[in-house]
Coordinates of C-alpha atoms and ligand atoms in Angstrom, one line a residue:
M240 CA 3.6 17.0 22.4
R241 CA 3.0 16.1 18.8
L242 CA 3.1 12.3 18.6
T243 CA 4.0 10.2 15.6
P244 CA 3.7 6.6 14.7
R245 CA 7.3 6.2 15.8
S246 CA 6.5 7.5 19.2
I247 CA 3.7 4.9 19.5
T248 CA 6.2 2.2 18.6
A249 CA 8.6 3.6 21.3
M250 CA 5.8 3.2 24.0
K251 CA 6.2 -0.6 23.9
G252 CA 7.5 -1.8 27.3
R253 CA 7.3 1.7 28.8
E254 CA 3.7 2.8 28.8
K255 CA 0.4 1.1 28.1
I256 CA -1.3 2.6 25.1
A257 CA -4.9 3.7 25.6
A258 CA -6.3 4.1 22.0
L259 CA -9.9 5.0 21.0
T260 CA -11.9 5.3 17.8
A261 CA -13.1 8.8 16.8
Y262 CA -15.2 9.9 13.9
D263 CA -15.8 13.6 14.2
Y264 CA -14.1 16.9 15.0
R265 CA -15.5 17.7 18.5
T266 CA -15.0 14.2 19.9
A267 CA -11.5 14.2 18.5
Q268 CA -10.8 17.5 20.3
L269 CA -12.0 16.1 23.6
L270 CA -10.1 12.8 23.3
D271 CA -6.9 14.6 22.3
A272 CA -7.2 16.9 25.2
A273 CA -7.7 13.9 27.5
G274 CA -4.3 12.7 26.3
I275 CA -5.4 9.7 24.2
P276 CA -2.2 9.1 22.1
L277 CA -3.8 7.3 19.1
L278 CA -7.2 8.0 17.5
L279 CA -8.4 5.5 14.9
V280 CA -11.0 6.6 12.5
G281 CA -12.5 3.1 12.3
D282 CA -14.6 1.8 9.5
S283 CA -16.8 0.8 12.5
L284 CA -18.4 4.2 11.6
G285 CA -20.4 2.1 9.2
T286 CA -22.3 0.6 12.1
T287 CA -21.9 3.2 14.8
L288 CA -22.7 6.3 12.7
L289 CA -24.3 5.1 9.4
G290 CA -26.5 2.3 10.6
Y291 CA -25.1 -0.5 8.3
E292 CA -25.2 -4.1 9.5
N293 CA -21.4 -4.4 9.1
T294 CA -18.4 -2.4 7.8
L295 CA -18.5 -3.7 4.2
P296 CA -20.5 -0.9 2.6
V297 CA -18.2 1.9 4.0
T298 CA -16.5 3.8 1.1
L299 CA -13.2 5.6 0.9
L300 CA -15.1 8.9 0.6
D301 CA -16.9 8.2 3.9
M302 CA -13.5 7.6 5.5
L303 CA -11.8 10.7 4.0
R304 CA -14.6 13.0 5.2
H305 CA -14.5 11.7 8.8
T306 CA -10.7 11.4 9.0
A307 CA -10.2 15.0 7.8
A308 CA -12.6 16.1 10.6
V309 CA -10.8 14.2 13.2
V310 CA -7.4 15.5 12.0
R311 CA -8.8 19.1 12.4
G312 CA -9.7 18.4 16.0
V313 CA -6.3 17.0 17.1
K314 CA -3.2 18.7 18.3
N315 CA -1.1 15.8 19.7
A316 CA -2.6 12.4 18.9
V317 CA -1.6 10.1 16.0
V318 CA -4.6 9.9 13.7
V319 CA -5.0 6.6 11.8
V320 CA -7.4 6.1 8.9
D321 CA -9.0 2.6 8.7
M322 CA -8.9 1.7 5.0
P323 CA -12.3 0.3 4.0
F324 CA -13.2 -3.0 2.4
M325 CA -11.7 -3.4 -1.1
T326 CA -9.6 -0.3 -1.2
Y327 CA -6.3 -2.2 -0.6
Q328 CA -7.0 -5.9 -1.1
A329 CA -7.0 -6.1 -4.9
S330 CA -3.3 -5.3 -5.5
I331 CA -0.3 -3.6 -3.9
E332 CA -0.7 -0.8 -6.6
Q333 CA -4.3 -0.3 -5.5
A334 CA -3.2 -0.1 -1.8
L335 CA -0.5 2.4 -2.6
R336 CA -2.9 4.6 -4.6
N337 CA -5.7 4.6 -2.1
C338 CA -3.6 4.8 1.1
G339 CA -1.5 7.6 -0.5
R340 CA -4.7 9.4 -1.4
A341 CA -6.1 9.0 2.2
I342 CA -2.9 10.5 3.7
Q343 CA -2.7 13.4 1.2
K344 CA -6.4 14.3 1.4
T345 CA -6.9 14.1 5.2
G346 CA -3.5 14.9 6.7
C347 CA -3.7 11.9 8.9
H348 CA -0.5 10.1 10.0
A349 CA -1.0 6.4 9.2
V350 CA -3.4 3.8 7.7
K351 CA -4.8 0.6 9.2
I352 CA -5.2 -2.4 7.0
E353 CA -6.5 -5.9 8.0
G354 CA -4.7 -9.2 7.4
G355 CA -1.9 -11.3 8.6
E356 CA 1.1 -13.0 6.9
F357 CA -0.5 -12.9 3.5
R358 CA -0.8 -9.1 3.8
A359 CA 2.8 -8.5 4.7
P360 CA 4.0 -7.7 1.2
T361 CA 1.4 -4.9 1.1
V362 CA 2.5 -3.6 4.5
A363 CA 6.1 -3.6 3.3
A364 CA 5.3 -1.7 0.1
L365 CA 3.3 1.0 2.0
V366 CA 6.0 1.4 4.6
Q367 CA 8.8 1.5 2.0
N368 CA 6.9 4.3 0.2
G369 CA 6.5 6.4 3.3
I370 CA 3.1 5.4 4.6
P371 CA 3.1 4.2 8.2
V372 CA 0.9 1.1 8.8
L373 CA -1.1 -0.1 11.8
G374 CA -1.8 -3.8 11.2
H375 CA -5.0 -5.6 12.3
I376 CA -5.1 -9.3 12.9
G377 CA -7.2 -11.8 14.8
L378 CA -10.9 -11.1 14.2
T379 CA -10.9 -8.9 11.1
P380 CA -14.4 -7.5 10.5
Q381 CA -13.9 -7.0 6.8
S382 CA -13.8 -10.8 6.5
V383 CA -17.1 -11.2 8.2
Q384 CA -18.5 -13.2 5.3
T385 CA -15.7 -15.8 5.4
L386 CA -14.6 -15.9 9.1
G387 CA -17.7 -14.6 10.9
L388 CA -17.3 -12.4 14.0
R389 CA -16.1 -14.9 16.4
V390 CA -13.0 -15.3 18.7
Q391 CA -10.0 -16.3 16.6
G392 CA -6.8 -18.3 17.4
R393 CA -8.4 -21.2 19.3
G394 CA -6.5 -24.4 18.9
T395 CA -2.8 -25.0 18.4
E396 CA -2.6 -24.4 14.6
A397 CA -4.7 -21.3 14.7
A398 CA -2.6 -19.9 17.6
R399 CA 0.6 -20.7 15.8
Q400 CA -0.7 -18.9 12.7
L401 CA -1.6 -15.9 14.6
V402 CA 1.9 -15.5 16.1
A403 CA 3.3 -15.9 12.6
D404 CA 0.8 -13.2 11.3
A405 CA 2.0 -10.8 13.9
Q406 CA 5.7 -11.5 13.3
A407 CA 5.2 -11.1 9.5
I408 CA 3.4 -7.8 9.8
A409 CA 5.9 -6.5 12.3
A410 CA 8.8 -7.6 10.1
A411 CA 7.2 -5.8 7.1
G412 CA 7.4 -2.6 9.1
A413 CA 4.0 -2.0 10.8
F414 CA 4.5 0.5 13.6
A415 CA 1.9 -1.3 15.8
I416 CA -0.7 -4.1 15.5
V417 CA -4.3 -4.2 16.5
L418 CA -5.2 -7.7 17.8
E419 CA -8.9 -8.4 18.0
A420 CA -10.9 -11.1 19.8
V421 CA -8.4 -13.8 20.8
P422 CA -8.0 -15.7 24.0
S423 CA -6.1 -13.6 26.7
A424 CA -3.2 -16.1 26.9
L425 CA -2.7 -15.9 23.2
G426 CA -2.9 -12.1 23.4
A427 CA 0.0 -12.1 25.8
E428 CA 1.9 -14.6 23.7
V429 CA 1.6 -12.5 20.5
T430 CA 2.6 -9.4 22.4
A431 CA 5.8 -11.1 23.6
A432 CA 6.6 -12.4 20.1
V433 CA 6.9 -9.0 18.4
P434 CA 9.0 -5.8 18.9
V435 CA 6.1 -3.4 18.1
P436 CA 3.1 -2.6 20.4
V437 CA 0.2 -5.0 20.2
I438 CA -3.0 -3.0 20.9
G439 CA -5.7 -5.4 22.0
I440 CA -9.5 -5.3 21.7
G441 CA -10.9 -8.4 23.3
A442 CA -7.3 -9.8 23.5
G443 CA -6.9 -9.6 27.3
P444 CA -4.7 -7.6 29.7
G445 CA -1.4 -8.9 28.4
C446 CA -1.2 -6.6 25.4
D447 CA 0.8 -3.4 25.2
G448 CA -2.4 -1.3 25.0
Q449 CA -6.1 -1.4 24.4
I450 CA -8.5 0.1 21.9
L451 CA -12.2 0.6 22.2
V452 CA -14.9 1.9 20.0
I453 CA -15.8 5.3 21.4
N454 CA -19.6 4.6 21.2
D455 CA -19.2 1.5 23.3
L456 CA -17.1 3.3 25.9
L457 CA -19.7 6.1 26.2
G458 CA -22.8 3.9 26.3
L459 CA -24.0 4.8 22.8
S460 CA -24.2 1.4 21.4
G461 CA -27.7 0.3 22.5
D462 CA -28.0 -3.3 23.6
F463 CA -24.8 -4.3 21.8
K464 CA -22.3 -5.1 24.6
P465 CA -19.5 -7.6 23.8
K466 CA -17.7 -9.1 26.8
F467 CA -14.5 -7.1 26.3
V468 CA -16.3 -3.7 26.4
K469 CA -16.2 -1.6 29.6
Q470 CA -18.7 1.2 29.5
Y471 CA -17.3 4.4 31.2
A472 CA -20.4 6.6 30.7
N473 CA -24.1 6.2 29.9
L474 CA -24.6 8.9 27.3
G475 CA -27.4 7.0 25.6
A476 CA -29.6 7.3 28.7
Q477 CA -28.6 10.9 29.2
I478 CA -29.5 11.8 25.6
S479 CA -32.9 10.1 25.9
A480 CA -33.6 11.9 29.2
A481 CA -32.5 15.3 27.7
A482 CA -34.7 14.8 24.6
S483 CA -37.7 13.8 26.7
A484 CA -37.2 16.8 29.0
Y485 CA -36.9 19.2 26.0
K486 CA -40.1 17.7 24.4
S487 CA -42.2 18.2 27.5
E488 CA -40.9 21.7 28.1
V489 CA -41.7 22.7 24.6
A490 CA -45.1 21.1 24.8
G491 CA -45.7 22.8 28.2
A492 CA -44.6 26.2 26.9
V493 CA -41.8 26.2 29.5
F494 CA -39.1 26.5 26.8
P495 CA -38.2 28.9 25.4
G496 CA -38.6 31.4 28.3
P497 CA -38.2 35.1 28.1
E498 CA -34.5 34.8 28.8
H499 CA -34.1 32.9 25.5
G500 CA -35.5 35.6 23.3
Y501 CA -34.0 38.8 21.8
D502 CA -35.1 42.3 22.9
Ligands
LIG662 O1 -13.1 -0.1 12.9 C1 -12.8 -0.1 14.0 O2 -13.3 0.6 14.9 C2 -11.7 -1.0 14.4 C3 -11.4 -1.2 15.9 C4 -12.4 -2.1 16.5 C5 -10.0 -1.7 16.1 O3 -11.1 -1.6 13.6

């Protein structure tokens, strides 16, 4: 069944949402066939694929290329493009132009932008102009230079602000909200405070769903293993073993064998 941002909203209270990031065509095909309802082409591709230290150097062109590939691989899932740093922050007009371009050029279904209450006018303008928005609050990696990459919402005032952020983004029309790195009790509180799904990453089991970076889930992130990650496979070890086996077979003239050649 072809899902839409509205179907994701309708999952609140009915079905937990298992979302993942995806960056390429083949992985998108596999995740879509596994029934993952929402694929985020995260700007985390800056660290997972491109080797940057953080997401700040990622460009709109990077995101367009990878998002179009993911869209080509998907039959059912909602595909969301993560708008990179400084493609929507400067003004509402900039956000409309760049988000509109991302939707038109890639065929994806929605955009994700970071920011709480202060970002609500941008969310409202996008939604009013036909662009579905996935919000992102709590730890927002594009603010790494000002907020760092640490758990957010600790303390009464910070927790109150986070609930206000979620409510403002939901009221502005976001179809769902990513909530990153907050104490589990606050994750549950935020989830109960809004009518749209809250998709947690490091926000505890009380959210309406979870999202993980696909490289973390597959064991492709090296030694990087935050507490909230559960690794479901160890492809890093398998790739190393396969490459070593290949190297020794080529060196030992075992591969290619006669069966790998043409008559
Ligand atoms: O870029 C990304 O992958 C994200 C997820 C961690 C939510 O924003």
